[in-house]
Coordinates of C-alpha atoms and ligand atoms in Angstrom, one line a residue:
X2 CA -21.1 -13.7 12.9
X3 CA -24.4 -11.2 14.1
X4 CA -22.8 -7.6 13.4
X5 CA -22.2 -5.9 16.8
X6 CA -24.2 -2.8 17.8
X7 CA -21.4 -0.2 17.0
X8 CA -22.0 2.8 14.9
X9 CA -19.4 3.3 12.7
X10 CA -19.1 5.7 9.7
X11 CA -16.5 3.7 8.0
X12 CA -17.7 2.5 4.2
X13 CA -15.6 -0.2 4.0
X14 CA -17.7 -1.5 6.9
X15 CA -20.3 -2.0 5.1
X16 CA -20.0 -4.7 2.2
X17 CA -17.6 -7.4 4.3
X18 CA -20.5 -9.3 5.3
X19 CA -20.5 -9.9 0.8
X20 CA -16.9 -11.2 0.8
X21 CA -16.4 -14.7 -0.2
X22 CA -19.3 -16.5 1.1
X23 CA -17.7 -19.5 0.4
X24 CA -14.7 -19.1 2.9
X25 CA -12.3 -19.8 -0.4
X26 CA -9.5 -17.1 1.8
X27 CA -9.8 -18.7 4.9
X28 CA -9.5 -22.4 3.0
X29 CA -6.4 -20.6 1.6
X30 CA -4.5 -19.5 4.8
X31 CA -6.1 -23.0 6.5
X32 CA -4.2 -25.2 4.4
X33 CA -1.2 -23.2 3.8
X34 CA -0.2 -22.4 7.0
X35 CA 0.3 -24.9 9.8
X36 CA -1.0 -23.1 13.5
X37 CA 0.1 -24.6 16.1
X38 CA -2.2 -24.8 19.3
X39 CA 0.7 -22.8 21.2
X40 CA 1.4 -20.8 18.3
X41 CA 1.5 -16.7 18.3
X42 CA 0.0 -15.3 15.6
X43 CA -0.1 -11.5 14.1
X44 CA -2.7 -9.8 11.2
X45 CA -1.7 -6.9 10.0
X46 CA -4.1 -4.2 9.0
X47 CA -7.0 -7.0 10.5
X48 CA -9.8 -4.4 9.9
X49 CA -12.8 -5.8 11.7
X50 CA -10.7 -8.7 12.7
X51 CA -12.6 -11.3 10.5
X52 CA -9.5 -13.2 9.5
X53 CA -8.0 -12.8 13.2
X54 CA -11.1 -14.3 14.6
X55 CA -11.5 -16.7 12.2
X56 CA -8.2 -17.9 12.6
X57 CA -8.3 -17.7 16.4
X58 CA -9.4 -21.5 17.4
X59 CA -6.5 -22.8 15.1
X60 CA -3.9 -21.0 17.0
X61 CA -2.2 -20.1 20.4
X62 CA -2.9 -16.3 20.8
X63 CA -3.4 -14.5 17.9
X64 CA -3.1 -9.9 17.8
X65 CA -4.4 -7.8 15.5
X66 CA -3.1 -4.9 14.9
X67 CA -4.4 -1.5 12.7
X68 CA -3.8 2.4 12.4
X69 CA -7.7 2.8 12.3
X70 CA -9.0 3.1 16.0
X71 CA -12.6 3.3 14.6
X72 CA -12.5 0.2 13.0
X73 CA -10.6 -1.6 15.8
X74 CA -13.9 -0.7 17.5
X75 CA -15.9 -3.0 15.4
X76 CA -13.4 -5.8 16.0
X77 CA -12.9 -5.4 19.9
X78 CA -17.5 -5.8 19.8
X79 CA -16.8 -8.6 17.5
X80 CA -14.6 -10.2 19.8
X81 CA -16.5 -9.6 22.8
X82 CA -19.3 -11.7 20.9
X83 CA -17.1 -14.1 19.9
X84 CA -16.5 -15.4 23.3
X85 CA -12.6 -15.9 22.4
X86 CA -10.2 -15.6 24.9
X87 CA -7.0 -15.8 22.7
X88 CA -7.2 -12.3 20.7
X89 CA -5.9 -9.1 20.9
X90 CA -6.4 -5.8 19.1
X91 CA -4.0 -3.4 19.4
X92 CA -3.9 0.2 17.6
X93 CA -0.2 0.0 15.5
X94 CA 1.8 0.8 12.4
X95 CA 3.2 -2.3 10.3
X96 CA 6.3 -0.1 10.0
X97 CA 7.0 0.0 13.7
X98 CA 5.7 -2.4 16.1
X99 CA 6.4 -2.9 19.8
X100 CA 6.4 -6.2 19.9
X101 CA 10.2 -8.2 20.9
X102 CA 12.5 -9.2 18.6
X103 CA 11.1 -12.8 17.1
X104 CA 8.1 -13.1 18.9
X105 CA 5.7 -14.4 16.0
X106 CA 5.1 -17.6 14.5
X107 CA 2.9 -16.5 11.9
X108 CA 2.5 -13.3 10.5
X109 CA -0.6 -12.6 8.0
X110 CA -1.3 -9.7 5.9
X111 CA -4.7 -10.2 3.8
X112 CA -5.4 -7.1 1.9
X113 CA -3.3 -4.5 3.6
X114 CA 0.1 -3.9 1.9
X115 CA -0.5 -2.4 -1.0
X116 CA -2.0 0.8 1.4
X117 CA 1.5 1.0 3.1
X118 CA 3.1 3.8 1.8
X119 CA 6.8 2.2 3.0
X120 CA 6.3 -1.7 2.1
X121 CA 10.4 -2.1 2.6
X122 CA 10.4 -0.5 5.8
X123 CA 6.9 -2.9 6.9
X124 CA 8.9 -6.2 5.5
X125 CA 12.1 -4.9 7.8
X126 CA 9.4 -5.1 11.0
X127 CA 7.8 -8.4 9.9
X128 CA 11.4 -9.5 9.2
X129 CA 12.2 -8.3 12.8
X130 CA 9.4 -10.0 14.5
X131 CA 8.9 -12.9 12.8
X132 CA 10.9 -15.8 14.7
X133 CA 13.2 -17.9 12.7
X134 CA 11.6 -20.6 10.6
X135 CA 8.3 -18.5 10.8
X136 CA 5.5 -18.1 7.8
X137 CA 4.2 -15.0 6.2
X138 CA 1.4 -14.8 4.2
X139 CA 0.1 -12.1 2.3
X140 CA -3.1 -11.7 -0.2
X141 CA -3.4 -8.6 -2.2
X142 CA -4.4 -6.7 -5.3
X143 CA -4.3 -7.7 -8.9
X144 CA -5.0 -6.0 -11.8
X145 CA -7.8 -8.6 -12.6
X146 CA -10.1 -7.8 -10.4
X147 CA -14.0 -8.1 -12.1
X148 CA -14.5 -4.5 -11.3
X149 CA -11.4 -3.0 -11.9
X150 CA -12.0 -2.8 -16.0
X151 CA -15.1 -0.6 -15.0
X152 CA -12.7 1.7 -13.4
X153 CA -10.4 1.6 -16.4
X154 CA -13.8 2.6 -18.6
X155 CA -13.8 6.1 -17.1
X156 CA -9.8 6.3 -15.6
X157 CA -8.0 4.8 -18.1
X158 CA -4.9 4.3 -16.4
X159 CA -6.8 2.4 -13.1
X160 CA -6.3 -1.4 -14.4
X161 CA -2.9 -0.4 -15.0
X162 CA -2.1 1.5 -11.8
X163 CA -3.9 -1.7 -9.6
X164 CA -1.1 -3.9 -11.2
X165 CA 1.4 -1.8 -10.7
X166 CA 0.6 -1.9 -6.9
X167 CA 0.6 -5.6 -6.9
X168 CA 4.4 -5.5 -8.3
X169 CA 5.7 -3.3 -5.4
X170 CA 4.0 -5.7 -2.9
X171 CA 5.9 -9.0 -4.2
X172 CA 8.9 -6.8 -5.0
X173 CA 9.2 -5.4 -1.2
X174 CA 8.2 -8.9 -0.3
X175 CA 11.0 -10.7 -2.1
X176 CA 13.9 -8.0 -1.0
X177 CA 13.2 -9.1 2.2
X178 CA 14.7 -11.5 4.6
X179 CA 12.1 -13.7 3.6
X180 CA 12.1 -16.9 1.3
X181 CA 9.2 -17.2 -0.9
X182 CA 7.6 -20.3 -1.0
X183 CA 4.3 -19.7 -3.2
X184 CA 3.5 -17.4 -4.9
X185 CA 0.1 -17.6 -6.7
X186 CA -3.7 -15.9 -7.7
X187 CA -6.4 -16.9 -5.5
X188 CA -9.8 -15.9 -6.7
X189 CA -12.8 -15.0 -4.5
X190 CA -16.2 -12.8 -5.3
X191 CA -18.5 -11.1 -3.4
X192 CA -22.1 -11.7 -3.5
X193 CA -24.2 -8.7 -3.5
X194 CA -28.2 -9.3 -2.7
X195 CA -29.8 -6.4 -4.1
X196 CA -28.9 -4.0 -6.6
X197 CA -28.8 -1.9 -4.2
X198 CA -25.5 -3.4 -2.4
X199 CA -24.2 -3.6 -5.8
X200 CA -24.2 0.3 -5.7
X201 CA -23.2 0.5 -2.5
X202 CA -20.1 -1.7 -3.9
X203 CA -19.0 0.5 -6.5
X204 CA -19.4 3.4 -4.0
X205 CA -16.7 1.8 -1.8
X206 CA -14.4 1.1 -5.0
X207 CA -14.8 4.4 -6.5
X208 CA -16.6 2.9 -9.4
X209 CA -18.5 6.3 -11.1
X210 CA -20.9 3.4 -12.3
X211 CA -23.5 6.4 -13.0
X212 CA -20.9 7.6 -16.0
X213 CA -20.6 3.7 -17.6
X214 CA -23.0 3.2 -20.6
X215 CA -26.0 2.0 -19.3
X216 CA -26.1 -0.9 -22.2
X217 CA -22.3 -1.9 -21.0
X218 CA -23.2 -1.9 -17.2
X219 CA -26.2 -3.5 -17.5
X220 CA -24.4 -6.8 -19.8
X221 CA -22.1 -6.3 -16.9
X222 CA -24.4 -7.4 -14.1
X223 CA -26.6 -9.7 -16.2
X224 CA -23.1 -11.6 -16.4
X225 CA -23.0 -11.8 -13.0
X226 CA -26.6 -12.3 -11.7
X227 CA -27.2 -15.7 -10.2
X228 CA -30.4 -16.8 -8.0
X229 CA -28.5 -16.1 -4.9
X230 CA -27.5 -12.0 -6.0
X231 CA -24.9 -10.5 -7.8
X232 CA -21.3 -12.7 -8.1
X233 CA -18.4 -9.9 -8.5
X234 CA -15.0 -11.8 -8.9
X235 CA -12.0 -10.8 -6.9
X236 CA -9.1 -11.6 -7.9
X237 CA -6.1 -11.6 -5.2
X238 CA -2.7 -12.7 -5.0
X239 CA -1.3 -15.1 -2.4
X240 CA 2.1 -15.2 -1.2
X241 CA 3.3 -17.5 1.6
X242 CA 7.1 -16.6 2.4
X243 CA 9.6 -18.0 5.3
X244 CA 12.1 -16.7 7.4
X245 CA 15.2 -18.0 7.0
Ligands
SAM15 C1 -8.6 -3.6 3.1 S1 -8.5 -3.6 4.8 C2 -8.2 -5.3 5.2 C3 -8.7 -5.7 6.5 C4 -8.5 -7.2 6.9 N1 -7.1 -7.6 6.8 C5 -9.4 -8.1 6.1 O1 -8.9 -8.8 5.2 O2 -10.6 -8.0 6.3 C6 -6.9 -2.8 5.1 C7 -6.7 -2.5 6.6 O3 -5.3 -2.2 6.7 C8 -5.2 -1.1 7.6 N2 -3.8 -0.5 7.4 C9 -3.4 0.4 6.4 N3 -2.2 0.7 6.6 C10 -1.7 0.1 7.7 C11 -0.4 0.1 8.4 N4 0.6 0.8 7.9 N5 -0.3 -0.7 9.5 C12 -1.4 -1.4 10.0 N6 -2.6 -1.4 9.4 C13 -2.8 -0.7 8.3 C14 -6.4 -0.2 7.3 O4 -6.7 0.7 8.4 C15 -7.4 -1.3 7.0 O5 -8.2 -1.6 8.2

């Protein structure tokens, strides 16, 4: 998809277009989740909408929903491009929606979770308006991200805090009304180019890649060179839960 003529000083922006060339997520939610051609659909937290949009011809209507009106931006120009009729973008909070009581099908939450301050409070609204019988999928951190050891190099206690996060997202997840079902890692990358996106990278991460040794960093990306750019493993978590 062309990136729409927006300007938008959001960082995180700019490296999506790297993330998992090879569509391994969106294999992931295809073949785990059923969509029905009537079926209503939420994201949570859908960013620029890629998964939303991506998801769109699968499914009935499918909303998006974010608390970044900037960024909702770049998925209402996307979606104007996309030709889709079936997709909505609407500026909310996980932990209180305004959608009825059981109105969802599916509910979908790639990447997003472990930035909720109140995780229990967002599983009592999916809980709320997720109908009977309906799927929720989530993918989020893990402590075993490529990238997140370089962290740990100068912030010792990153790789440890990252995991951390992962166990209050499938802890809020499993004290909720929902049943899980699977519960496993799912490993993408991003392919960087240029060196120069591979800076850009570790500027959206946080990585103070300027304060590595230079020998370490630069074993680092030789590891991950290929002909095609720089493969940077990330390493999520999926978990598929029902509602009772
Ligand atoms: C890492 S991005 C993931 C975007 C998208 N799901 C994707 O996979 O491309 C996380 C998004 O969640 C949004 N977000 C954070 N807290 C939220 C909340 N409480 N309710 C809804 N969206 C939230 C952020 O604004 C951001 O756009």
């Amino acid at each position: 998809m062309p990136k729409p003529d927006v300007s938008l000083p959001h960082r995180y922006d700019k490296i999506m277009d790297a993330y998992d060339p090879e569509g391994i997520e969106l294999d992931a939610i295809l073949k785990n989740v059923e969509f029905g051609a009537n079926s209503r659909v939420l994201e949570v937290g859908t960013g620029e909408g890629r998964t939303a949009l991506n998801i769109a011809p699968h499914a009935g209507d499918v909303y998006g929903i974010d608390i970044d009106e900037e960024i909702l931006k770049v998925a209402s120009a996307k979606l104007g491009e996309s030709g889709l009729e079936n997709v909505h973008f609407i500026e909310a909070a996980i932990r209180e929606t305004s959608f009825e009581d059981d109105f969802f099908d599916v509910i979908l939450c790639p990447w997003v979770l472990h930035h909720v301050d109140d995780k229990n409070a967002a599983m009592r609204e999916v809980c709320r308006i997720l109908k009977p019988g309906g799927v929720f999928l989530s993918i989020d951190v893990t402590g075993e991200n490529d990238y997140i050891p370089l962290k740990g190099m100068v912030k010792p206690k990153a790789p440890e805090f990252v995991a951390k996060r992962k166990e209050e997202v499938l802890f809020a997840i499993k004290g909720s009304c929902l049943e899980i079902v699977e519960s496993k890692s799912l490993k993408t990358y991003y392919l960087l180019k240029t060196i120069e996106e591979v800076h850009m990278f570790f500027e959206e991460f946080d990585i103070p890649y300027q304060e590595l040794d230079e020998d370490y960093l630069n074993r680092f990306l030789l590891e991950r060179k290929t002909d095609d750019g720089y493969r940077i493993g990330e390493a999520g978590h999926l978990t598929i839960a029902r509602k009772e």
